[in-house]
Amino acid sequence: MDRQSKTDAPVIILGAGPAGTTLSMGLSAKKIHHILIDQSEFPRDKICGDALSGKVVYALNRVKPGVVDRIAEDNERFLPSWGISFVAPNKRRLDIPFTTDKLKHKQAPGFIATRTHFDSLMVEETKSDYCSQYFGVKVTNTAIMKDGVLVETSAGKHTGEIIVDCRGMQSSLARDYGIEMDRDHYCAGLRQYFENVDGMSDEGYIELHFINDVLPGYFWIFPMTGNRVNVGLGMLSSSVSKKKVNLKEEFNRIVKEHPVISKRFKHAKALETVKGWGLPLGSIKREISGHRVMFCGDAASLIDPFTGEGIGNAMISAKYAADVIEEAIAHHDYSHDVLKVYDNHVYNHLWPELKMSHQLQKMVRFPWLFNFVANKGHKSNEFKTLLTAMFENVDLRKKFRNPRFYLRLLLNK
Ligand SMILES: Cc1cc2nc3c(=O)[nH]c(=O)nc-3n(C[C@H](O)[C@H](O)[C@H](O)COP(=O)(O)OP(=O)(O)OC[C@H]3O[C@@H](n4cnc5c(N)ncnc54)[C@H](O)[C@@H]3O)c2cc1C
């Protein structure tokens, strides 16, 4: 598709995190000219758990096949991950592989890498004749008019047909469109890198520790390459306020005093101070497009409310944004009527899982229920296989909502 003469480019993408870069790759594949702006120069850090789930692999395979192979071959920066360990409030541990058939997979279902590395790789992959890049340039103002858009930055102005805001939770435009921070649908998160933590899995299992004082939320320990570990704590913001939790004190207390976890940090060395960032959760549906504007990733509040996973959802939303933009350009129609098809695609794909995760997040408020499931899982291999299958299949996860599921467990059926 040719560059349109009256604007700098048809599409202006604000932010080059996972959402912005995925969208850029998707648009380049469709030969659509676009501008990609980020306030940072890359590589740059982003506070995150650094876990790249199967959804990241899924989205990348759809927008740019071959990138996942590069990730899988990069053993120095990307650690393959084969499963997840849940530790219940009663300290019972459930190790659940991501796949029921490991031999079937030539690559691991997930990976763990610092965002410095992952986001740089993503930015590297956006380089194309269709993408004009402005990094180290801050977006200062946006204007959405009847017949075009204008983006003002610290380095100049750009005109286009449509803005796609991928600026994460800092997006002021998203707030203008009503995608606001709501403590019941928002999580506070802390991260600290360590090295030399004992007892890490050989198969890159990520660990979620559900601890009574920080429910609904969890403490995580995610293995990384080079004997480094991403350690963090996330908790629902409304519960942080209600229970008057000082998250940083709680984090340090767990590392230093928790009867099981603290022992694993005996020889560990912190590599940085504790850092915090917010997680806008996708536990309610929102309008994520408007006239000549779309929101992807954290700017659209799409993080999984149970697992805290947002990278994969950001990338999936960006993939759909590219598809809808292609249609809008083909018809020279950037009205909300055309663009709201994007909302439908995103929620048709993600809502069943987001809804389920919201319910699981609510259930985690009842530690006895979690303990009960963990006790059963600990004893029964059959049940563990069922949990793995549930990981692979959202429909199976619906069983968690059904009281008969617990009755059957109780009766050991
Ligand atoms: C503590 C914590 C742990 C997490 N752990 C995980 C995890 O393990 N796995 C997972 O999948 N998700 C995790 N998440 C969620 C994940 O980090 C986000 O969902 C993901 O980064 C969203 O990607 P994005 O592209 O939408 O936004 P971002 O990654 O936030 O990218 C936004 C980009 O916009 C740029 N930007 C912002 N403002 C401007 C401006 N004015 N001008 C120009 N550029 C601008 C920023 O520099 C940035 O590069 C975690 C989040 C937190 C806070």
Short mmCIF file of C-alpha atoms and ligand atoms in Angstrom, two decimals:
data_model
loop_
_atom_site.label_atom_id
_atom_site.label_comp_id
_atom_site.label_asym_id
_atom_site.label_seq_id
_atom_site.Cartn_x
_atom_site.Cartn_y
_atom_site.Cartn_z
CA MET A 1 0.00 0.00 0.00
CA ASP A 2 1.43 3.42 -0.95
CA ARG A 3 2.18 6.12 1.53
CA GLN A 4 -0.67 8.63 1.48
CA SER A 5 0.54 12.05 0.40
CA LYS A 6 -1.54 14.32 2.67
CA THR A 7 -0.41 12.69 5.91
CA ASP A 8 3.03 11.57 7.17
CA ALA A 9 1.73 7.97 7.40
CA PRO A 10 -1.75 6.45 7.74
CA VAL A 11 -1.04 4.91 11.16
CA ILE A 12 0.75 6.45 14.15
CA ILE A 13 1.65 4.00 16.93
CA LEU A 14 2.37 5.49 20.36
CA GLY A 15 4.65 3.22 22.42
CA ALA A 16 6.99 0.41 21.34
CA GLY A 17 6.40 -2.16 24.09
CA PRO A 18 5.03 -5.62 23.16
CA ALA A 19 1.73 -4.12 21.89
CA GLY A 20 3.29 -1.39 19.73
CA THR A 21 5.99 -3.61 18.26
CA THR A 22 3.57 -6.45 17.48
CA LEU A 23 1.26 -3.99 15.72
CA SER A 24 4.22 -2.59 13.78
CA MET A 25 5.21 -6.09 12.60
CA GLY A 26 1.60 -6.83 11.66
CA LEU A 27 1.28 -3.60 9.64
CA SER A 28 4.62 -4.12 7.86
CA ALA A 29 3.48 -7.62 6.88
CA LYS A 30 0.42 -5.98 5.32
CA LYS A 31 2.61 -3.30 3.61
CA ILE A 32 0.99 -0.47 5.57
CA HIS A 33 3.18 2.55 6.30
CA HIS A 34 3.27 3.64 9.91
CA ILE A 35 5.15 5.71 12.47
CA LEU A 36 6.36 4.08 15.72
CA ILE A 37 7.20 6.44 18.60
CA ASP A 38 8.64 5.64 22.04
CA GLN A 39 10.00 7.90 24.75
CA SER A 40 12.80 5.40 25.43
CA GLU A 41 15.84 4.41 23.47
CA PHE A 42 16.18 0.63 23.31
CA PRO A 43 17.41 -1.45 25.09
CA ARG A 44 15.47 -0.28 28.15
CA ASP A 45 14.16 -1.97 31.29
CA LYS A 46 10.46 -2.39 32.13
CA ILE A 47 9.29 -3.63 35.53
CA CYS A 48 7.72 -7.01 34.89
CA GLY A 49 7.79 -10.67 35.93
CA ASP A 50 9.44 -11.37 32.55
CA ALA A 51 7.43 -14.56 31.90
CA LEU A 52 6.58 -15.03 28.21
CA SER A 53 3.68 -17.44 28.02
CA GLY A 54 2.36 -19.60 25.20
CA LYS A 55 0.21 -16.65 24.12
CA VAL A 56 3.34 -14.67 23.23
CA VAL A 57 4.46 -17.58 21.06
CA TYR A 58 0.96 -17.78 19.52
CA ALA A 59 0.83 -14.06 18.65
CA LEU A 60 4.39 -13.94 17.29
CA ASN A 61 3.78 -16.94 15.07
CA ARG A 62 0.84 -15.09 13.57
CA VAL A 63 2.44 -11.70 12.92
CA LYS A 64 6.01 -12.72 12.11
CA PRO A 65 6.81 -16.43 11.80
CA GLY A 66 10.46 -17.18 12.57
CA VAL A 67 10.87 -14.82 15.54
CA VAL A 68 10.04 -17.60 18.01
CA ASP A 69 12.84 -19.71 16.51
CA ARG A 70 15.26 -16.86 17.19
CA ILE A 71 14.04 -16.76 20.79
CA ALA A 72 14.31 -20.53 21.22
CA GLU A 73 17.89 -20.51 19.89
CA ASP A 74 18.99 -17.63 22.13
CA ASN A 75 19.91 -19.66 25.22
CA GLU A 76 21.90 -16.84 26.74
CA ARG A 77 18.96 -14.48 27.08
CA PHE A 78 15.79 -16.63 26.93
CA LEU A 79 15.20 -19.45 29.43
CA PRO A 80 12.77 -22.15 28.22
CA SER A 81 9.87 -22.71 30.63
CA TRP A 82 7.98 -26.02 30.78
CA GLY A 83 5.56 -25.48 33.62
CA ILE A 84 4.19 -23.65 36.61
CA SER A 85 4.25 -24.38 40.34
CA PHE A 86 1.41 -23.19 42.53
CA VAL A 87 2.13 -23.08 46.25
CA ALA A 88 -1.08 -22.92 48.29
CA PRO A 89 -1.42 -20.95 51.57
CA ASN A 90 -0.89 -24.25 53.45
CA LYS A 91 2.51 -24.43 51.64
CA ARG A 92 1.40 -27.45 49.60
CA ARG A 93 3.08 -27.29 46.19
CA LEU A 94 1.49 -28.32 42.89
CA ASP A 95 3.84 -28.64 39.90
CA ILE A 96 1.88 -28.45 36.67
CA PRO A 97 3.57 -28.92 33.29
CA PHE A 98 2.38 -26.55 30.53
CA THR A 99 1.85 -29.50 28.24
CA THR A 100 0.48 -33.00 28.57
CA ASP A 101 2.95 -34.27 25.95
CA LYS A 102 6.42 -32.77 26.24
CA LEU A 103 7.84 -34.95 23.44
CA LYS A 104 5.39 -33.40 20.96
CA HIS A 105 7.03 -29.98 21.39
CA LYS A 106 10.26 -29.10 19.62
CA GLN A 107 10.37 -25.85 21.60
CA ALA A 108 9.33 -25.01 25.15
CA PRO A 109 5.74 -23.69 25.45
CA GLY A 110 7.00 -20.54 27.22
CA PHE A 111 10.15 -18.53 27.96
CA ILE A 112 11.52 -16.14 30.55
CA ALA A 113 13.72 -13.17 29.60
CA THR A 114 14.32 -9.67 30.93
CA ARG A 115 12.21 -7.04 29.21
CA THR A 116 15.48 -5.33 28.32
CA HIS A 117 16.19 -8.33 26.10
CA PHE A 118 12.68 -9.22 24.92
CA ASP A 119 11.58 -5.68 24.05
CA SER A 120 14.89 -5.00 22.23
CA LEU A 121 14.40 -8.13 20.17
CA MET A 122 10.85 -7.01 19.36
CA VAL A 123 12.04 -3.52 18.36
CA GLU A 124 14.76 -5.07 16.19
CA GLU A 125 12.06 -7.08 14.40
CA THR A 126 10.02 -3.93 13.58
CA LYS A 127 12.70 -2.53 11.26
CA SER A 128 11.15 -2.40 7.80
CA ASP A 129 10.61 -0.07 4.84
CA TYR A 130 7.07 0.52 6.12
CA CYS A 131 8.05 1.64 9.63
CA SER A 132 9.46 5.11 10.48
CA GLN A 133 10.89 4.98 13.99
CA TYR A 134 11.27 7.77 16.53
CA PHE A 135 12.87 6.53 19.76
CA GLY A 136 13.90 8.69 22.70
CA VAL A 137 10.99 10.93 21.71
CA LYS A 138 8.10 11.63 24.10
CA VAL A 139 4.51 12.05 22.91
CA THR A 140 3.35 15.32 24.47
CA ASN A 141 -0.06 15.86 22.89
CA THR A 142 -2.58 14.19 20.59
CA ALA A 143 -5.47 15.63 18.61
CA ILE A 144 -8.17 13.51 16.98
CA MET A 145 -10.09 15.49 14.38
CA LYS A 146 -12.93 14.68 12.01
CA ASP A 147 -10.63 14.14 9.03
CA GLY A 148 -7.26 13.19 10.55
CA VAL A 149 -5.03 12.91 13.62
CA LEU A 150 -2.10 14.92 14.92
CA VAL A 151 0.60 13.73 17.32
CA GLU A 152 2.96 16.23 18.94
CA THR A 153 6.23 14.97 20.37
CA SER A 154 9.32 16.39 22.02
CA ALA A 155 10.91 16.32 18.54
CA GLY A 156 8.14 17.55 16.24
CA LYS A 157 4.68 16.78 14.85
CA HIS A 158 3.19 13.91 12.81
CA THR A 159 -0.10 13.74 10.95
CA GLY A 160 -1.97 10.55 10.12
CA GLU A 161 -5.34 8.88 9.66
CA ILE A 162 -5.45 6.93 12.92
CA ILE A 163 -3.67 6.78 16.30
CA VAL A 164 -3.09 3.46 18.02
CA ASP A 165 -2.19 4.10 21.62
CA CYS A 166 0.13 1.42 23.04
CA ARG A 167 1.63 3.58 25.79
CA GLY A 168 0.72 1.16 28.58
CA MET A 169 -0.79 2.26 31.85
CA GLN A 170 0.62 5.78 31.43
CA SER A 171 -1.63 6.62 28.48
CA SER A 172 -3.41 9.93 29.11
CA LEU A 173 -5.47 9.43 25.94
CA ALA A 174 -6.86 6.15 27.31
CA ARG A 175 -7.98 8.01 30.43
CA ASP A 176 -9.67 10.64 28.20
CA TYR A 177 -11.61 7.75 26.61
CA GLY A 178 -12.75 6.43 29.99
CA ILE A 179 -10.22 3.59 30.43
CA GLU A 180 -9.43 4.67 33.95
CA MET A 181 -7.59 3.19 36.90
CA ASP A 182 -10.10 1.38 39.10
CA ARG A 183 -8.69 -0.21 42.28
CA ASP A 184 -10.96 -3.25 41.99
CA HIS A 185 -9.50 -3.92 38.54
CA TYR A 186 -5.93 -2.87 39.12
CA CYS A 187 -2.98 -4.57 40.73
CA ALA A 188 0.12 -3.11 42.40
CA GLY A 189 3.32 -5.01 41.57
CA LEU A 190 6.92 -5.09 42.85
CA ARG A 191 10.00 -6.64 41.30
CA GLN A 192 13.57 -7.31 42.46
CA TYR A 193 16.22 -9.28 40.58
CA PHE A 194 18.35 -11.70 42.62
CA GLU A 195 21.05 -14.21 41.87
CA ASN A 196 21.81 -17.50 43.59
CA VAL A 197 18.35 -18.36 44.91
CA ASP A 198 18.29 -22.02 45.99
CA GLY A 199 15.85 -24.72 44.91
CA MET A 200 15.07 -23.48 41.39
CA SER A 201 13.52 -25.92 38.91
CA ASP A 202 15.70 -27.46 36.18
CA GLU A 203 12.86 -27.10 33.69
CA GLY A 204 12.26 -23.37 34.10
CA TYR A 205 9.04 -23.76 36.11
CA ILE A 206 7.69 -20.39 37.22
CA GLU A 207 6.55 -20.32 40.86
CA LEU A 208 3.43 -18.60 42.20
CA HIS A 209 3.24 -18.57 46.01
CA PHE A 210 -0.17 -17.75 47.46
CA ILE A 211 0.40 -16.40 50.95
CA ASN A 212 -2.45 -15.55 53.35
CA ASP A 213 -1.47 -11.92 54.07
CA VAL A 214 -1.26 -10.94 50.39
CA LEU A 215 -4.46 -12.51 49.01
CA PRO A 216 -5.81 -11.87 46.41
CA GLY A 217 -2.37 -11.74 44.92
CA TYR A 218 0.82 -13.73 44.98
CA PHE A 219 4.57 -13.74 45.53
CA TRP A 220 6.49 -15.03 42.53
CA ILE A 221 9.91 -16.52 41.87
CA PHE A 222 10.70 -16.87 38.15
CA PRO A 223 13.99 -18.45 37.04
CA MET A 224 16.12 -16.70 34.42
CA THR A 225 19.32 -17.37 32.54
CA GLY A 226 22.68 -16.83 34.29
CA ASN A 227 21.49 -18.09 37.71
CA ARG A 228 19.42 -14.90 38.05
CA VAL A 229 15.85 -14.87 39.33
CA ASN A 230 12.94 -12.44 38.98
CA VAL A 231 11.22 -12.13 42.37
CA GLY A 232 8.06 -10.12 42.89
CA LEU A 233 4.82 -9.51 44.69
CA GLY A 234 1.50 -8.40 43.23
CA MET A 235 -1.77 -7.68 45.02
CA LEU A 236 -5.15 -6.24 44.04
CA SER A 237 -5.01 -2.48 44.74
CA SER A 238 -8.40 -2.33 46.50
CA SER A 239 -7.21 -5.05 48.90
CA VAL A 240 -3.90 -3.24 49.47
CA SER A 241 -5.94 -0.21 50.62
CA LYS A 242 -8.58 -2.16 52.54
CA LYS A 243 -6.08 -4.33 54.44
CA LYS A 244 -3.62 -1.40 54.76
CA VAL A 245 -0.80 -3.57 53.41
CA ASN A 246 2.63 -2.00 52.91
CA LEU A 247 3.58 -4.05 49.86
CA LYS A 248 7.30 -3.34 50.06
CA GLU A 249 7.49 -4.31 53.75
CA GLU A 250 5.49 -7.43 53.00
CA PHE A 251 7.85 -8.32 50.13
CA ASN A 252 10.95 -7.93 52.34
CA ARG A 253 9.29 -9.85 55.16
CA ILE A 254 8.56 -12.81 52.86
CA VAL A 255 12.15 -12.86 51.51
CA LYS A 256 13.68 -12.58 54.98
CA GLU A 257 11.21 -14.34 57.31
CA HIS A 258 8.81 -16.67 55.48
CA PRO A 259 9.40 -20.12 57.02
CA VAL A 260 9.99 -21.85 53.66
CA ILE A 261 10.86 -19.11 51.15
CA SER A 262 13.44 -17.26 53.27
CA LYS A 263 15.60 -20.41 53.47
CA ARG A 264 15.99 -20.33 49.67
CA PHE A 265 17.36 -16.76 49.87
CA LYS A 266 20.10 -17.64 52.39
CA HIS A 267 22.85 -17.44 49.74
CA ALA A 268 21.05 -15.04 47.41
CA LYS A 269 22.24 -11.57 46.44
CA ALA A 270 19.87 -8.76 45.43
CA LEU A 271 20.93 -7.19 42.12
CA GLU A 272 18.80 -4.03 42.45
CA THR A 273 16.46 -2.20 44.82
CA VAL A 274 12.76 -3.18 44.91
CA LYS A 275 10.88 -1.46 42.07
CA GLY A 276 7.13 -0.99 41.55
CA TRP A 277 4.68 -0.59 38.64
CA GLY A 278 0.92 -1.01 38.09
CA LEU A 279 -1.06 -3.74 36.31
CA PRO A 280 -4.33 -2.59 34.66
CA LEU A 281 -6.47 -5.73 34.76
CA GLY A 282 -8.91 -6.92 32.11
CA SER A 283 -11.56 -8.01 34.62
CA ILE A 284 -14.19 -5.69 33.13
CA LYS A 285 -15.00 -5.04 29.49
CA ARG A 286 -14.20 -1.58 28.22
CA GLU A 287 -14.64 0.34 24.98
CA ILE A 288 -11.14 0.18 23.48
CA SER A 289 -11.64 2.09 20.24
CA GLY A 290 -13.21 5.34 19.07
CA HIS A 291 -13.29 7.60 16.03
CA ARG A 292 -9.74 7.36 14.50
CA VAL A 293 -8.32 5.79 17.68
CA MET A 294 -7.61 2.34 19.12
CA PHE A 295 -6.00 1.16 22.37
CA CYS A 296 -3.88 -1.99 22.67
CA GLY A 297 -2.28 -3.86 25.57
CA ASP A 298 -2.08 -2.17 28.97
CA ALA A 299 -3.51 1.05 27.50
CA ALA A 300 -6.68 -1.03 26.92
CA SER A 301 -6.44 -2.72 30.37
CA LEU A 302 -6.09 -6.32 29.24
CA ILE A 303 -3.91 -8.00 31.89
CA ASP A 304 -5.09 -11.41 33.14
CA PRO A 305 -6.57 -10.78 36.63
CA PHE A 306 -5.42 -14.14 38.05
CA THR A 307 -1.98 -14.72 36.56
CA GLY A 308 -0.93 -11.08 35.96
CA GLU A 309 0.05 -12.00 32.42
CA GLY A 310 -0.23 -9.02 30.08
CA ILE A 311 2.41 -9.40 27.38
CA GLY A 312 0.56 -12.11 25.42
CA ASN A 313 -2.77 -10.26 25.66
CA ALA A 314 -1.10 -7.02 24.53
CA MET A 315 0.28 -8.81 21.48
CA ILE A 316 -3.02 -10.53 20.65
CA SER A 317 -4.86 -7.19 20.81
CA ALA A 318 -2.24 -5.64 18.50
CA LYS A 319 -2.64 -8.48 16.01
CA TYR A 320 -6.38 -7.75 15.79
CA ALA A 321 -5.72 -3.99 15.56
CA ALA A 322 -3.58 -4.61 12.45
CA ASP A 323 -6.40 -6.64 10.84
CA VAL A 324 -9.04 -3.96 11.49
CA ILE A 325 -6.73 -1.13 10.36
CA GLU A 326 -6.21 -2.95 7.06
CA GLU A 327 -10.00 -2.97 6.55
CA ALA A 328 -10.34 0.70 7.57
CA ILE A 329 -7.64 1.77 5.13
CA ALA A 330 -9.17 -0.31 2.34
CA HIS A 331 -12.49 1.54 2.80
CA HIS A 332 -11.00 4.94 3.77
CA ASP A 333 -13.31 4.78 6.77
CA TYR A 334 -11.86 5.39 10.26
CA SER A 335 -15.19 5.89 12.01
CA HIS A 336 -15.92 4.23 15.32
CA ASP A 337 -18.47 2.01 13.57
CA VAL A 338 -15.67 0.41 11.55
CA LEU A 339 -13.03 0.39 14.30
CA LYS A 340 -15.23 -1.11 17.00
CA VAL A 341 -14.98 -4.46 15.17
CA TYR A 342 -11.58 -4.45 16.89
CA ASP A 343 -13.26 -4.51 20.33
CA ASN A 344 -15.32 -7.51 19.24
CA HIS A 345 -12.30 -9.45 17.98
CA VAL A 346 -10.30 -8.77 21.13
CA TYR A 347 -13.07 -9.69 23.55
CA ASN A 348 -14.28 -12.69 21.52
CA HIS A 349 -10.76 -14.07 21.85
CA LEU A 350 -9.79 -12.96 25.36
CA TRP A 351 -13.00 -12.47 27.37
CA PRO A 352 -13.75 -16.16 28.20
CA GLU A 353 -10.31 -16.43 29.76
CA LEU A 354 -10.34 -13.00 31.42
CA LYS A 355 -13.75 -13.74 32.95
CA MET A 356 -12.59 -17.12 34.20
CA SER A 357 -9.44 -15.61 35.67
CA HIS A 358 -11.47 -12.94 37.45
CA GLN A 359 -13.51 -15.70 39.07
CA LEU A 360 -10.36 -17.56 40.09
CA GLN A 361 -8.97 -14.33 41.52
CA LYS A 362 -12.11 -14.00 43.67
CA MET A 363 -11.86 -17.64 44.79
CA VAL A 364 -8.29 -17.13 45.93
CA ARG A 365 -9.75 -14.91 48.67
CA PHE A 366 -10.79 -18.20 50.30
CA PRO A 367 -7.49 -19.85 51.25
CA TRP A 368 -9.25 -23.03 52.50
CA LEU A 369 -10.55 -23.70 48.99
CA PHE A 370 -7.10 -23.26 47.50
CA ASN A 371 -5.61 -25.51 50.21
CA PHE A 372 -8.20 -28.16 49.49
CA VAL A 373 -7.45 -28.19 45.74
CA ALA A 374 -3.70 -28.27 46.44
CA ASN A 375 -4.05 -31.17 48.90
CA LYS A 376 -6.01 -33.20 46.36
CA GLY A 377 -3.63 -32.37 43.54
CA HIS A 378 -0.66 -33.33 45.66
CA LYS A 379 -2.06 -36.82 46.13
CA SER A 380 -3.46 -37.53 42.68
CA ASN A 381 -1.47 -37.70 39.43
CA GLU A 382 -4.73 -37.93 37.53
CA PHE A 383 -5.83 -34.60 38.99
CA LYS A 384 -2.47 -33.02 38.07
CA THR A 385 -2.95 -34.15 34.47
CA LEU A 386 -6.41 -32.56 34.53
CA LEU A 387 -4.90 -29.27 35.75
CA THR A 388 -2.38 -29.32 32.90
CA ALA A 389 -5.17 -29.94 30.42
CA MET A 390 -6.98 -27.00 31.98
CA PHE A 391 -3.96 -24.84 31.26
CA GLU A 392 -4.13 -25.81 27.63
CA ASN A 393 -7.88 -25.43 27.33
CA VAL A 394 -10.02 -22.57 28.68
CA ASP A 395 -13.23 -24.59 28.40
CA LEU A 396 -11.85 -27.18 30.80
CA ARG A 397 -10.96 -24.39 33.23
CA LYS A 398 -14.69 -23.67 33.56
CA LYS A 399 -14.80 -26.75 35.79
CA PHE A 400 -13.24 -24.66 38.55
CA ARG A 401 -16.45 -22.62 38.71
CA ASN A 402 -18.68 -25.62 39.07
CA PRO A 403 -19.46 -26.76 42.65
CA ARG A 404 -19.83 -30.34 41.37
CA PHE A 405 -16.10 -30.28 40.52
CA TYR A 406 -15.30 -29.83 44.23
CA LEU A 407 -17.86 -32.39 45.28
CA ARG A 408 -16.26 -34.94 42.97
CA LEU A 409 -12.84 -34.06 44.34
CA LEU A 410 -14.16 -34.50 47.86
CA LEU A 411 -15.53 -37.91 46.99
CA ASN A 412 -12.25 -38.63 45.18
CA LYS A 413 -13.91 -39.31 41.85
C1 LIG B 1 5.36 -6.07 38.41
C2 LIG B 1 4.79 -6.59 37.10
C3 LIG B 1 4.98 -7.92 36.73
C4 LIG B 1 4.47 -8.39 35.51
N1 LIG B 1 4.75 -9.68 35.12
C5 LIG B 1 4.34 -10.13 33.91
C6 LIG B 1 4.75 -11.40 33.43
O1 LIG B 1 5.54 -12.11 34.05
N2 LIG B 1 4.28 -11.81 32.23
C7 LIG B 1 3.44 -11.03 31.49
O2 LIG B 1 3.01 -11.48 30.41
N3 LIG B 1 3.07 -9.80 31.91
C8 LIG B 1 3.52 -9.31 33.09
N4 LIG B 1 3.19 -8.04 33.48
C9 LIG B 1 2.36 -7.20 32.60
C10 LIG B 1 3.19 -6.65 31.43
O3 LIG B 1 4.33 -5.99 31.93
C11 LIG B 1 2.36 -5.69 30.58
O4 LIG B 1 1.08 -6.24 30.38
C12 LIG B 1 3.00 -5.42 29.23
O5 LIG B 1 4.22 -4.74 29.39
C13 LIG B 1 2.05 -4.58 28.35
O6 LIG B 1 2.68 -4.22 27.15
P1 LIG B 1 2.29 -2.84 26.42
O7 LIG B 1 3.06 -2.84 25.14
O8 LIG B 1 0.84 -2.69 26.40
O9 LIG B 1 2.84 -1.68 27.38
P2 LIG B 1 4.30 -1.39 27.91
O10 LIG B 1 5.12 -2.61 27.96
O11 LIG B 1 4.10 -0.63 29.19
O12 LIG B 1 4.93 -0.41 26.82
C14 LIG B 1 4.51 0.93 26.71
C15 LIG B 1 5.56 1.72 25.96
O13 LIG B 1 5.07 3.05 25.78
C16 LIG B 1 6.11 3.97 26.00
N5 LIG B 1 5.52 5.25 26.40
C17 LIG B 1 4.79 5.54 27.51
N6 LIG B 1 4.44 6.82 27.52
C18 LIG B 1 4.97 7.39 26.41
C19 LIG B 1 4.97 8.70 25.86
N7 LIG B 1 4.33 9.72 26.46
N8 LIG B 1 5.62 8.92 24.69
C20 LIG B 1 6.25 7.92 24.05
N9 LIG B 1 6.29 6.66 24.53
C21 LIG B 1 5.65 6.39 25.68
C22 LIG B 1 6.95 3.32 27.10
O14 LIG B 1 8.28 3.82 27.07
C23 LIG B 1 6.87 1.84 26.73
O15 LIG B 1 7.96 1.41 25.93
C24 LIG B 1 3.71 -7.53 34.68
C25 LIG B 1 3.51 -6.19 35.06
C26 LIG B 1 4.06 -5.72 36.23
C27 LIG B 1 3.87 -4.28 36.60
#
